Short mmCIF file of C-alpha atoms in Angstrom, two decimals:
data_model
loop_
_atom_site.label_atom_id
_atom_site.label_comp_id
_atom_site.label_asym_id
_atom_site.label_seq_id
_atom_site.Cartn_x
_atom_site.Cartn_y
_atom_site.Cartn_z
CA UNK A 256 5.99 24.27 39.01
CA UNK A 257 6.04 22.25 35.86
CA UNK A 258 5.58 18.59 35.37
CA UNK A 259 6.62 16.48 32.92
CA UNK A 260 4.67 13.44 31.31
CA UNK A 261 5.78 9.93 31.49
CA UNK A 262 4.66 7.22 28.90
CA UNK A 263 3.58 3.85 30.06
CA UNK A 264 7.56 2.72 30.84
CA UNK A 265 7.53 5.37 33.60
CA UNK A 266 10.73 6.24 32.42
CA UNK A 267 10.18 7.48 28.55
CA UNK A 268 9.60 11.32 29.46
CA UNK A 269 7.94 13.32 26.94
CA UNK A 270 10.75 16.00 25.33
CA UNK A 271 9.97 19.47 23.93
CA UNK A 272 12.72 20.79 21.09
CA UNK A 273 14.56 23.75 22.25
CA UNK A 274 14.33 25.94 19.70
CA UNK A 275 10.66 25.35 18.88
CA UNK A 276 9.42 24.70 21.37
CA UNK A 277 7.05 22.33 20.28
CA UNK A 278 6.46 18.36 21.94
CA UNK A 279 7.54 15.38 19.95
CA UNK A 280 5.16 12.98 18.64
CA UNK A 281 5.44 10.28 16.35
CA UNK A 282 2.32 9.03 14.01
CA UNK A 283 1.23 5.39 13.99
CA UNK A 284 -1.25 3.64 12.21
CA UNK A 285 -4.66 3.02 13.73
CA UNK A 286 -4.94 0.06 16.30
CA UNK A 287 -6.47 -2.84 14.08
CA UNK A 288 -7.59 -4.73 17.14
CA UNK A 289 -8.64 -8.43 16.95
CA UNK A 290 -9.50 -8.65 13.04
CA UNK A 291 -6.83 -6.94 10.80
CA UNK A 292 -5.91 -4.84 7.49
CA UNK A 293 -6.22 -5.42 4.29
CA UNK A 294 -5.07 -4.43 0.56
CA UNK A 295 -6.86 -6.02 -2.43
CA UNK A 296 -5.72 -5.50 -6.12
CA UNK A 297 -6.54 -6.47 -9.15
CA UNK A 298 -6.27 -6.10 -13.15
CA UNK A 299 -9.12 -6.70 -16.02
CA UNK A 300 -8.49 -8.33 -18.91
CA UNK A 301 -8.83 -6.56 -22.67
CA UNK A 302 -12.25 -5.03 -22.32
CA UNK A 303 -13.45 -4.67 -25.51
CA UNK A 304 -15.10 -2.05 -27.32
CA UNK A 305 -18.40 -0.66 -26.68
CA UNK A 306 -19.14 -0.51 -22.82
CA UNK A 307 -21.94 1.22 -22.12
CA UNK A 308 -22.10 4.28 -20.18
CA UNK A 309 -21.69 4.34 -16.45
CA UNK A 310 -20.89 0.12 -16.68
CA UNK A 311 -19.75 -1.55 -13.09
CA UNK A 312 -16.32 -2.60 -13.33
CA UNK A 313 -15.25 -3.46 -9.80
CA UNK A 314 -17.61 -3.84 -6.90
CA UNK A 315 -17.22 -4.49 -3.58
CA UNK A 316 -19.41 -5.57 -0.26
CA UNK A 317 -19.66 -6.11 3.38
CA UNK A 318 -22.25 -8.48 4.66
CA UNK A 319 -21.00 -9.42 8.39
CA UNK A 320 -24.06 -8.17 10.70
CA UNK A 321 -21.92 -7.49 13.45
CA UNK A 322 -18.39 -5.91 12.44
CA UNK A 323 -17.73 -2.91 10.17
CA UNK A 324 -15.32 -2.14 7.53
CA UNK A 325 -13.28 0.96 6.92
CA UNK A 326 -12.38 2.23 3.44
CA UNK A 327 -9.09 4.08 3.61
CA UNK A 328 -7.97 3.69 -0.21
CA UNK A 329 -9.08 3.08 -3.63
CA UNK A 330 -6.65 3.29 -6.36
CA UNK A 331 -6.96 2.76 -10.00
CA UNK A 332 -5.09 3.11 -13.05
CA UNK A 333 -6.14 2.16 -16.33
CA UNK A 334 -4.57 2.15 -19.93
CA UNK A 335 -5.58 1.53 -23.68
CA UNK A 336 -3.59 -1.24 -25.02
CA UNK A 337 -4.29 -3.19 -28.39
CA UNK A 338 -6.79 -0.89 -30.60
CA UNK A 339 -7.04 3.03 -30.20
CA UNK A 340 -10.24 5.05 -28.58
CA UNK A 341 -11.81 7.66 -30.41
CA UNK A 342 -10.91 11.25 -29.10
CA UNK A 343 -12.73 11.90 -26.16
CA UNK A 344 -13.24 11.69 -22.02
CA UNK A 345 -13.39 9.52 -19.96
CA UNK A 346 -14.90 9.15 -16.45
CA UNK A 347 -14.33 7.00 -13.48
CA UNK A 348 -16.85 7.57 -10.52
CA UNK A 349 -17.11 5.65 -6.78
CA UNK A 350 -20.53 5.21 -5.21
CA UNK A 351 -21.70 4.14 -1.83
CA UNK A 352 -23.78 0.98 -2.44
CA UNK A 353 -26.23 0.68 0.60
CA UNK A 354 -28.92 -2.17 0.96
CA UNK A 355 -27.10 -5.26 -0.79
CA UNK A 356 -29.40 -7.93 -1.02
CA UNK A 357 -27.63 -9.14 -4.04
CA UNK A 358 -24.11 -9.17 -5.04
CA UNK A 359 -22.88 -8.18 -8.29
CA UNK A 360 -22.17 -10.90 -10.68
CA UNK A 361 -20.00 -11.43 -13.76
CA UNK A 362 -16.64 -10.68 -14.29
CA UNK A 363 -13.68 -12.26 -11.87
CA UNK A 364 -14.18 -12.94 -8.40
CA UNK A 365 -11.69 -11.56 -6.37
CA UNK A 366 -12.35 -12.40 -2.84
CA UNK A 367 -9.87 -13.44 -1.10
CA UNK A 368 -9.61 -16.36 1.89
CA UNK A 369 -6.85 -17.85 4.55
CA UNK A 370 -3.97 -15.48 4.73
CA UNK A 371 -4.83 -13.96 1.28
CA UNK A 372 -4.24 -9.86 1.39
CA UNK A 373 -3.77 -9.62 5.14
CA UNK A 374 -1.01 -6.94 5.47
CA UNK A 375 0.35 -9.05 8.33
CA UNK A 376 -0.29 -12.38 8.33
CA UNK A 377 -1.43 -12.80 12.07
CA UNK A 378 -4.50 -11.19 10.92
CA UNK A 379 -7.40 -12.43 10.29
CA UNK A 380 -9.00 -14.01 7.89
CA UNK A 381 -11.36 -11.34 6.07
CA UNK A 382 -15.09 -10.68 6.54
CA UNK A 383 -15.72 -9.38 3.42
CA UNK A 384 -18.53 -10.69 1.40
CA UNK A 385 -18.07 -10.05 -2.19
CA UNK A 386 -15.28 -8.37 -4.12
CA UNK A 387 -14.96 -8.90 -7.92
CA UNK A 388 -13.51 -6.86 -10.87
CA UNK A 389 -14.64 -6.94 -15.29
CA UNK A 390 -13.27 -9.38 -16.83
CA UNK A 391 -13.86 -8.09 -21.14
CA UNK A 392 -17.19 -6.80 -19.96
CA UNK A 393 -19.26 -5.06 -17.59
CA UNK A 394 -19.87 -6.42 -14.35
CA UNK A 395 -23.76 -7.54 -14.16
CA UNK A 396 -25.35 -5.51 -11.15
CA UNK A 397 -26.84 -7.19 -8.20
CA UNK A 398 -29.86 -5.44 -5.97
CA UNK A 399 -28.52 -2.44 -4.29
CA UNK A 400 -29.45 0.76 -4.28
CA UNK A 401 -26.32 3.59 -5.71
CA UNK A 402 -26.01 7.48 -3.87
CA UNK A 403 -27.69 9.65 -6.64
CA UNK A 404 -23.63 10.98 -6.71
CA UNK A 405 -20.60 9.80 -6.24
CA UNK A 406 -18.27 10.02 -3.44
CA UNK A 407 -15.51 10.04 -6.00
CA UNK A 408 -14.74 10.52 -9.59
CA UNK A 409 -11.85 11.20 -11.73
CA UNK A 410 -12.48 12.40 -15.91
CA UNK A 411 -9.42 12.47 -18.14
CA UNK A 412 -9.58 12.15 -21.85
CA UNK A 413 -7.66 10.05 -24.21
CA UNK A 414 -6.26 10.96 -27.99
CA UNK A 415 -6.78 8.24 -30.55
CA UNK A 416 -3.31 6.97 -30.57
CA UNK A 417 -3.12 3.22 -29.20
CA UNK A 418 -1.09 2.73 -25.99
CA UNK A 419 -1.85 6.10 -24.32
CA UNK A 420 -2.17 5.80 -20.82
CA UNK A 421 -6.16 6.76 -19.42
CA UNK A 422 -5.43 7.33 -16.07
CA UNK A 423 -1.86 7.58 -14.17
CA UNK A 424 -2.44 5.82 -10.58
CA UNK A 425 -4.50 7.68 -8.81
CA UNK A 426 -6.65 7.76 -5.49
CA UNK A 427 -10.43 7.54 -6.36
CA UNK A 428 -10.80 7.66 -2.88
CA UNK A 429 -8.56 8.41 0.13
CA UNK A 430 -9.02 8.65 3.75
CA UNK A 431 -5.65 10.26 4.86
CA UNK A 432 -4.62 10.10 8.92
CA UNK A 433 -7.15 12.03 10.63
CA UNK A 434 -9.44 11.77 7.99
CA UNK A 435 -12.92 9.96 8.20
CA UNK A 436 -13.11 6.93 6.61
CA UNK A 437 -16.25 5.36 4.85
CA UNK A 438 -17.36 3.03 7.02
CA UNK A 439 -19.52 0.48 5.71
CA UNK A 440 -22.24 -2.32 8.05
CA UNK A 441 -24.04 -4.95 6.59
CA UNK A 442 -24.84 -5.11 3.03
CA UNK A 443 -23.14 -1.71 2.14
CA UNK A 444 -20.21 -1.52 0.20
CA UNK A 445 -18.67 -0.08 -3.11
CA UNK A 446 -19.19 -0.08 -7.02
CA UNK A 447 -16.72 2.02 -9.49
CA UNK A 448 -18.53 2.67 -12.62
CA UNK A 449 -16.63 4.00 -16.10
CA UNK A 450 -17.25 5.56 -19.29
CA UNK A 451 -14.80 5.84 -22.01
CA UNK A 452 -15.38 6.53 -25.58
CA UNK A 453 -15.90 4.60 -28.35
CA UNK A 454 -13.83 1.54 -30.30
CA UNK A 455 -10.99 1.11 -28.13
CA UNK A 456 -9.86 -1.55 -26.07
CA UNK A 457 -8.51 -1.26 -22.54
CA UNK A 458 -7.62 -2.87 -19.04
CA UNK A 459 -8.21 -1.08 -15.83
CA UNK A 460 -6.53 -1.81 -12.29
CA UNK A 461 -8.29 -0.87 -8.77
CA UNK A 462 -6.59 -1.42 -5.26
CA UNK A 463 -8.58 -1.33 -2.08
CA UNK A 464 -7.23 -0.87 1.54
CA UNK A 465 -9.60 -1.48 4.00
CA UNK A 466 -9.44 -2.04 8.01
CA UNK A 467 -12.10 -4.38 9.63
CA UNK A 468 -13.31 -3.33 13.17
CA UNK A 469 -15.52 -4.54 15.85
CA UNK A 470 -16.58 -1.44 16.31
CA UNK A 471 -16.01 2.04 14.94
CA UNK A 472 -15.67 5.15 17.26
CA UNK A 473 -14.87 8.20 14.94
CA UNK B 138 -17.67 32.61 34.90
CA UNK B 139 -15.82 28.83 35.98
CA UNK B 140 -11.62 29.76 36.45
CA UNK B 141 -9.34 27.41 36.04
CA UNK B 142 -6.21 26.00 37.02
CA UNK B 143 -2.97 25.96 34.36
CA UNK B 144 -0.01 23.93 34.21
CA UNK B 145 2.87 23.88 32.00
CA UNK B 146 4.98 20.34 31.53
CA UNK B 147 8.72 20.36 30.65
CA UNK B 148 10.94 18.26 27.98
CA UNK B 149 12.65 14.86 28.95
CA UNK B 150 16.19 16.56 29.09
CA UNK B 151 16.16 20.43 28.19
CA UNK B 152 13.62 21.52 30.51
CA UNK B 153 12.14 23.33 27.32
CA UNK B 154 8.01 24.70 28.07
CA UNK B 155 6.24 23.35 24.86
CA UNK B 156 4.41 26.86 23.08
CA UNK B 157 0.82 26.76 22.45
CA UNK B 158 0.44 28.91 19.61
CA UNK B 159 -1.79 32.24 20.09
CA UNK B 160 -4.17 31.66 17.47
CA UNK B 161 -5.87 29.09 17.00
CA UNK B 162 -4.02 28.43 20.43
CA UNK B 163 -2.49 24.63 19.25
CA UNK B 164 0.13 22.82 20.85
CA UNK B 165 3.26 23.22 19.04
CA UNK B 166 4.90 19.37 17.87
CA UNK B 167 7.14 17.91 15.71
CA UNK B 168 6.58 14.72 13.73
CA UNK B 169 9.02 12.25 14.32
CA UNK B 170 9.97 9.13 12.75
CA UNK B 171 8.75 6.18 14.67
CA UNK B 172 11.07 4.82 16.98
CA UNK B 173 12.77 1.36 15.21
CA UNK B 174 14.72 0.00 18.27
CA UNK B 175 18.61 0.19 19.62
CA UNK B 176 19.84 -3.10 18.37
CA UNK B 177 22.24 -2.79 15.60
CA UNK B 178 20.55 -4.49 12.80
CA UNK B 179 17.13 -2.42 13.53
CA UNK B 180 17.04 0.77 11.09
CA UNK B 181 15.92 2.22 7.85
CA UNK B 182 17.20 1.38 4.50
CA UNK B 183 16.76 1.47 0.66
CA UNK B 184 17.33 0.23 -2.56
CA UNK B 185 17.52 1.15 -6.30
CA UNK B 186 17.83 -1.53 -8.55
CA UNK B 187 17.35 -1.83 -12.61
CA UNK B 188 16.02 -4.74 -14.34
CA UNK B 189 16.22 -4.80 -18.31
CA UNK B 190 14.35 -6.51 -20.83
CA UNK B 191 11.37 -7.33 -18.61
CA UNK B 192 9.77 -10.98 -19.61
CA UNK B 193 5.83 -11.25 -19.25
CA UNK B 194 5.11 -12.49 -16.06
CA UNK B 195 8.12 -12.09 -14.62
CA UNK B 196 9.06 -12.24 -10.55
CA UNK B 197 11.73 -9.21 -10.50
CA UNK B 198 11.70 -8.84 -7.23
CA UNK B 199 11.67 -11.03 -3.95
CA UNK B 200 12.04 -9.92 -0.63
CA UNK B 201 11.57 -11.79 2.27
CA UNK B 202 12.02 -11.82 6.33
CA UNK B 203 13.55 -14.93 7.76
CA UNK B 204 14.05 -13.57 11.32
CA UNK B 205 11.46 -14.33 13.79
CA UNK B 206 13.06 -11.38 16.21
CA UNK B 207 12.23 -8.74 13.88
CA UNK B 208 9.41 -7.11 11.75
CA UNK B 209 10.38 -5.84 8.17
CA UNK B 210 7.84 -3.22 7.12
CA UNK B 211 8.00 -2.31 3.34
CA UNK B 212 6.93 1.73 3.45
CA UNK B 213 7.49 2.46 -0.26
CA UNK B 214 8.40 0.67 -3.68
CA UNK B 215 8.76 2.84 -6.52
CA UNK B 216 8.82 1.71 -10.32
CA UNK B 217 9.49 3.15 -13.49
CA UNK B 218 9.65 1.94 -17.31
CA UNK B 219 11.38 2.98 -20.40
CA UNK B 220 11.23 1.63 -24.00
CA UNK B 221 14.81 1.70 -25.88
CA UNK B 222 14.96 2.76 -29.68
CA UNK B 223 12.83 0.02 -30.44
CA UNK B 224 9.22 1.09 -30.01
CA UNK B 225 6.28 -1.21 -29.11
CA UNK B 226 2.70 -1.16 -28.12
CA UNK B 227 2.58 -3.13 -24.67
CA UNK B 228 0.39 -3.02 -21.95
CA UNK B 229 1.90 -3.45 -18.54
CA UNK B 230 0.17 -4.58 -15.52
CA UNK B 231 2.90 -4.33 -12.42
CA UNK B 232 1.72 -5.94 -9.22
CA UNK B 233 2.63 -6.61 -5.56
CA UNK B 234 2.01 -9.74 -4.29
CA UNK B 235 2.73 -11.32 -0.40
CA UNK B 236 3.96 -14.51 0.23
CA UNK B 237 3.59 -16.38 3.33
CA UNK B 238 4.82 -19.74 4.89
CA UNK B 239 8.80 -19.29 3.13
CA UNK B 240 10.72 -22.21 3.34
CA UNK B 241 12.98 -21.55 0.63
CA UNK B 242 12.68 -17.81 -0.98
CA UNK B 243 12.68 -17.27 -4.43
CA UNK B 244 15.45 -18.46 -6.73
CA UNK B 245 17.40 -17.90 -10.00
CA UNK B 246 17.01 -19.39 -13.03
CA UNK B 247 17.97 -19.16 -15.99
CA UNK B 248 19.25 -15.63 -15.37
CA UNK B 249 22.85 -15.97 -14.59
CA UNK B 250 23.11 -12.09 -13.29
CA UNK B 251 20.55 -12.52 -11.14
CA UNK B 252 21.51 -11.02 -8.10
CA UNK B 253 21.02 -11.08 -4.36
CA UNK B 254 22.08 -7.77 -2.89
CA UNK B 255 21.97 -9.02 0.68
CA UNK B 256 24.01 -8.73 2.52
CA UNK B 257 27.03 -6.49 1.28
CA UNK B 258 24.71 -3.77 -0.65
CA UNK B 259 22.29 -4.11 2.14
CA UNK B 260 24.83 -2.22 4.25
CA UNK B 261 25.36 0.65 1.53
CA UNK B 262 21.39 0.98 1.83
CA UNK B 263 21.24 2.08 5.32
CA UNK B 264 20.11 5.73 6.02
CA UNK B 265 22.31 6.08 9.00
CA UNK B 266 25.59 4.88 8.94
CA UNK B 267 26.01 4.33 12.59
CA UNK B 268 22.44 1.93 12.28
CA UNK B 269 24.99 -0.97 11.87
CA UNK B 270 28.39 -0.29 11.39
CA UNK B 271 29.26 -2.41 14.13
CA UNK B 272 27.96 -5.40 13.31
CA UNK B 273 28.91 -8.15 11.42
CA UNK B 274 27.06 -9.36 8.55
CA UNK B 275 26.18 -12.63 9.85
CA UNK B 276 24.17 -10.44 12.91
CA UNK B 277 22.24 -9.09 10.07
CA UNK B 278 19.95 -11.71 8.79
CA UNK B 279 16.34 -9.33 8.48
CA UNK B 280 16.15 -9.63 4.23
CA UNK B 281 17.13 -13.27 3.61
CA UNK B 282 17.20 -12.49 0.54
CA UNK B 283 16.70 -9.39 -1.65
CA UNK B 284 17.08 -10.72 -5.57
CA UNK B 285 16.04 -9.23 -8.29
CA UNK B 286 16.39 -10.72 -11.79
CA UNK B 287 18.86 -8.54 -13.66
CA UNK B 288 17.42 -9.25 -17.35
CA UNK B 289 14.69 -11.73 -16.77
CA UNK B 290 12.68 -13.05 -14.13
CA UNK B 291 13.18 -14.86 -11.09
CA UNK B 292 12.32 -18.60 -10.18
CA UNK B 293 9.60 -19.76 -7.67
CA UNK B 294 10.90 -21.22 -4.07
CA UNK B 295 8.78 -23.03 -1.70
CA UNK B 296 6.18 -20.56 -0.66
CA UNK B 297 2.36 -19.72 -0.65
CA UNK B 298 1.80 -16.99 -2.79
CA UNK B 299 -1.93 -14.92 -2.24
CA UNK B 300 -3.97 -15.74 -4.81
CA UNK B 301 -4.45 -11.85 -5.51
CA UNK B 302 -1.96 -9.04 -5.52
CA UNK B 303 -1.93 -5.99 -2.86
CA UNK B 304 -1.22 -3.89 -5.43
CA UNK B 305 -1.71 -3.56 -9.36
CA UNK B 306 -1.01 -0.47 -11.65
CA UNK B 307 -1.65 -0.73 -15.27
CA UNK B 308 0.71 1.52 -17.21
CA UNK B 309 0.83 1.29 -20.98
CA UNK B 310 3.06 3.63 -23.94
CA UNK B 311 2.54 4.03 -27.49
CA UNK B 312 4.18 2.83 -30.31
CA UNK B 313 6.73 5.65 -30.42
CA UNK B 314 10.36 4.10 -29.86
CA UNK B 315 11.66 6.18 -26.47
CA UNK B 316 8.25 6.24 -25.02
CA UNK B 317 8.24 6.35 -20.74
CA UNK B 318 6.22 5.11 -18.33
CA UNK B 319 6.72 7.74 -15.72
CA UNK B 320 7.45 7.15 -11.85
CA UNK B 321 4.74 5.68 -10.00
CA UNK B 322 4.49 4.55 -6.50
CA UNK B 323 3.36 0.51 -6.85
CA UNK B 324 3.23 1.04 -2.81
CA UNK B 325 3.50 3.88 -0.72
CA UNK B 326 2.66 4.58 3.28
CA UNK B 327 2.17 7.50 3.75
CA UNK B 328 2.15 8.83 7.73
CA UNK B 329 -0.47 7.50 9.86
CA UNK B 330 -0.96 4.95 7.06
CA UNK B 331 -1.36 0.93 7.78
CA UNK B 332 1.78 -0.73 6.90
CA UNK B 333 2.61 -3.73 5.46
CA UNK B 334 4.37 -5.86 7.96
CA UNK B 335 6.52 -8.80 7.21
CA UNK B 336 7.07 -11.61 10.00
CA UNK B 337 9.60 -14.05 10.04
CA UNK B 338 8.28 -16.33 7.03
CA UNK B 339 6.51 -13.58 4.93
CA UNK B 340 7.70 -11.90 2.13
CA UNK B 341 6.51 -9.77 -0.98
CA UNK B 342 7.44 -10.48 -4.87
CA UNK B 343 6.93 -7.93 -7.32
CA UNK B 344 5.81 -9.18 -11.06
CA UNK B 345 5.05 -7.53 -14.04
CA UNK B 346 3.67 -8.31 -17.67
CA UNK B 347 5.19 -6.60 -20.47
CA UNK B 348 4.71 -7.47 -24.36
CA UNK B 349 7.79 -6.03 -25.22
CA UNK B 350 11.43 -7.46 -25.14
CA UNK B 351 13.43 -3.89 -24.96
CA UNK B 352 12.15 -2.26 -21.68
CA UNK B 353 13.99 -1.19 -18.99
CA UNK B 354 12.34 -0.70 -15.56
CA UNK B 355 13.93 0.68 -12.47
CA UNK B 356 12.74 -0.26 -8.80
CA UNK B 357 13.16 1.91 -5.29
CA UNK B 358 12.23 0.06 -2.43
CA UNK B 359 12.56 1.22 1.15
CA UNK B 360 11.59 -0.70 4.10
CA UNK B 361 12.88 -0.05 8.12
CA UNK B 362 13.20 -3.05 10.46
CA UNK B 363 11.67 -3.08 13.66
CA UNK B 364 11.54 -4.57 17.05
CA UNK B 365 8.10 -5.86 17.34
CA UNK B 366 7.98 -4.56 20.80
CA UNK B 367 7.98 -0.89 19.89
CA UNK B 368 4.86 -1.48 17.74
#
């Protein structure tokens, strides 16, 4: 004889569609727990011409020794505005930074504090240790050792007409429902590097969308 | 070789078996959208709006829960830019900020047409009629309020603002008079995402920078309200 199953209000009895056949469910985010979510977002400045290859322009780390940080998102856009590139590609990549024992320096710090970024502001205040993002320059690297590749990376190229878009909004890195996240312990974290061609200038956006977590069970 | 028992379960009302598919022998389900609550002003709703001639800087948008029975939860906010005849080389940084601790929500200023659209356009935004169709407005006090700045930008209330946005997208256009930023998503949730949720006091603003004086931009927004006790 079949049963039927009951939610937690005794009541709410799981249905099945009739011409499917198949059980209703409905998809909800992760439980956060005791610490919370967060989304972090920022813009550069002009950077000017000349950046070198492979230059840090946003980094990112997690130095609490006991709780862990997941990754879900990293967007960026970026755009050349004020004077034209020469003709050519352009790469963004993501690394895993392991073994922080310095954070980057330079740039803009964006880390934020209080209620700052918390999608819901009964959160809690974030862990994270360092987050900042170029200013008109590189970003100066602190003591942490890259992956030899990249988790991510996005290349594009750009004509040498001022104002054209580099890169359209677009995940760098994405950890969709059901995906596995990056999960980062002490003194890991993330650095997006970028080459572009020469002359122009530009200004580059990233958005981060983390969840912090006592502990992680995948 | 171990045997083992079966059993099947039954729906809630049609006493319909669920299938388990022959290969790769899943469970059949359909996705449903989360459950928002039976009051009337719970539901799901959106918005397009058009601001024009964008000033640098400028709050277009402000949106912000003043009822401590309900969560507002912002799933998607959708922007897009056009230059008129008049070219110009600009570069645009839109971003989405949160603001917390609201005692009075973003104003107008200058802007004569600014508008609030709550609460009569509220109730054209609904995606079920029956949601609240039998309520009154006053019953319906989730967005207090939803302005946008019709052709320039909005003024500050009392409110804490986060020092750094949730969201930034940096969209720039040539020179060429007609040029178009194309759609982008300034937030989206997608499912199984985290979600932004608003309680009573919290709000988001949307800004954006812009060096040019002839752009158009158009903003979709849609949110649901929820009965914190179905989260």
């Amino acid at each position: 004889m079949p049963i039927q199953l009951a939610g937690s209000t005794v009541a709410n009895i799981l249905e099945i569609e009739t011409a499917t056949k198949a059980a209703r469910v409905t998809i909800k985010p992760i439980d956060y727990g005791a610490l919370g979510v967060y989304s972090l977002a920022a813009a550069t400045g002009l950077i000017a011409a000349g950046l070198a290859t492979a230059a840090p322009i946003f980094s990112w780390r997690w130095g609490d020794a006991t709780r862990f940080a997941a990754l879900k998102k990293v967007l960026i856009s970026a755009g050349n505005n004020g004077t034209a590139f020469t003709a050519g590609a352009i790469t963004f990549n993501i690394f895993f930074a392991r073994g922080f024992t310095a954070s980057d320096s330079g740039g803009t710090s964006i880390l934020p504090s209080g209620n700052g970024n918390k999608l819901r502001t009964s959160m809690g205040t974030t862990l994270l240790t360092d987050a900042r993002i170029s200013n008109t320059a590189a970003l100066t690297a602190g003591t942490r050792t890259l992956d030899a590749n990249p988790i991510g990376s996005l290349t594009s190229s750009i004509v040498a007409t001022a104002g054209t878009p580099l890169i359209a909004p677009t995940p760098l890195f994405q950890a969709q429902a059901g995906d596995y996240p990056t999960v980062f312990a002490q003194n890991e974290g993330f650095v997006i590097q970028a080459t572009v061609p020469a002359t122009g200038t530009w200004t580059f956006s990233a958005q981060a969308q983390w969840e912090e977590l006592t502990a992680y069970v995948p | 070789m171990a045997s083992f028992g079966t059993i099947q379960f039954t729906g809630f009302a049609n006493n319909t078996l669920p299938e388990v598919e022959t290969s790769p022998l899943g469970m059949r389900v359909t996705i449903k959208p989360n459950d928002s609550g039976v009051e009337a002003c719970y539901g799901t709703f959106a918005f397009a709006i058009s601001v024009a001639a964008v000033a640098p800087g400028a709050t277009v948008l402000s949106f912000v829960n003043r009822n401590s029975d309900i969560l507002i939860r912002p799933k998607k906010i959708q922007m897009a830019y056009a230059l008129g005849a008049v070219g110009s080389v600009v570069g645009t940084v839109t971003s989405l900020y949160m603001i917390r601790n609201v005692e009075s929500q973003y104003v107008s200023g200058v802007d004569t047409l600014t508008a609030n659209l709550i609460p009569a356009a509220l109730r054209s935004g609904k995606f079920r009629s029956g949601q609240i169709s039998s309520v009154d407005v006053t019953a319906f006090t989730g967005v207090q309020p939803l302005i946008t700045g019709l052709t320039a930008g909005l003024s500050g209330g009392s409110n804490t603002q986060d020092t750094f946005p949730i969201a930034a997208i940096v969209t720039t256009v040539t020179g060429v008079a007609g040029t178009k930023v194309p759609p982008f998503a300034l937030w989206d949730t997608a499912m199984g995402d985290d979600i932004i949720e608003l309680q009573d006091g919290s709000g988001i603003v949307v800004s954006t920078a812009s060096a040019s004086a002839n752009q158009t931009a158009s903003l979709t927004i849609v949110f649901d309200q929820v009965d914190p006790k179905l989260l």
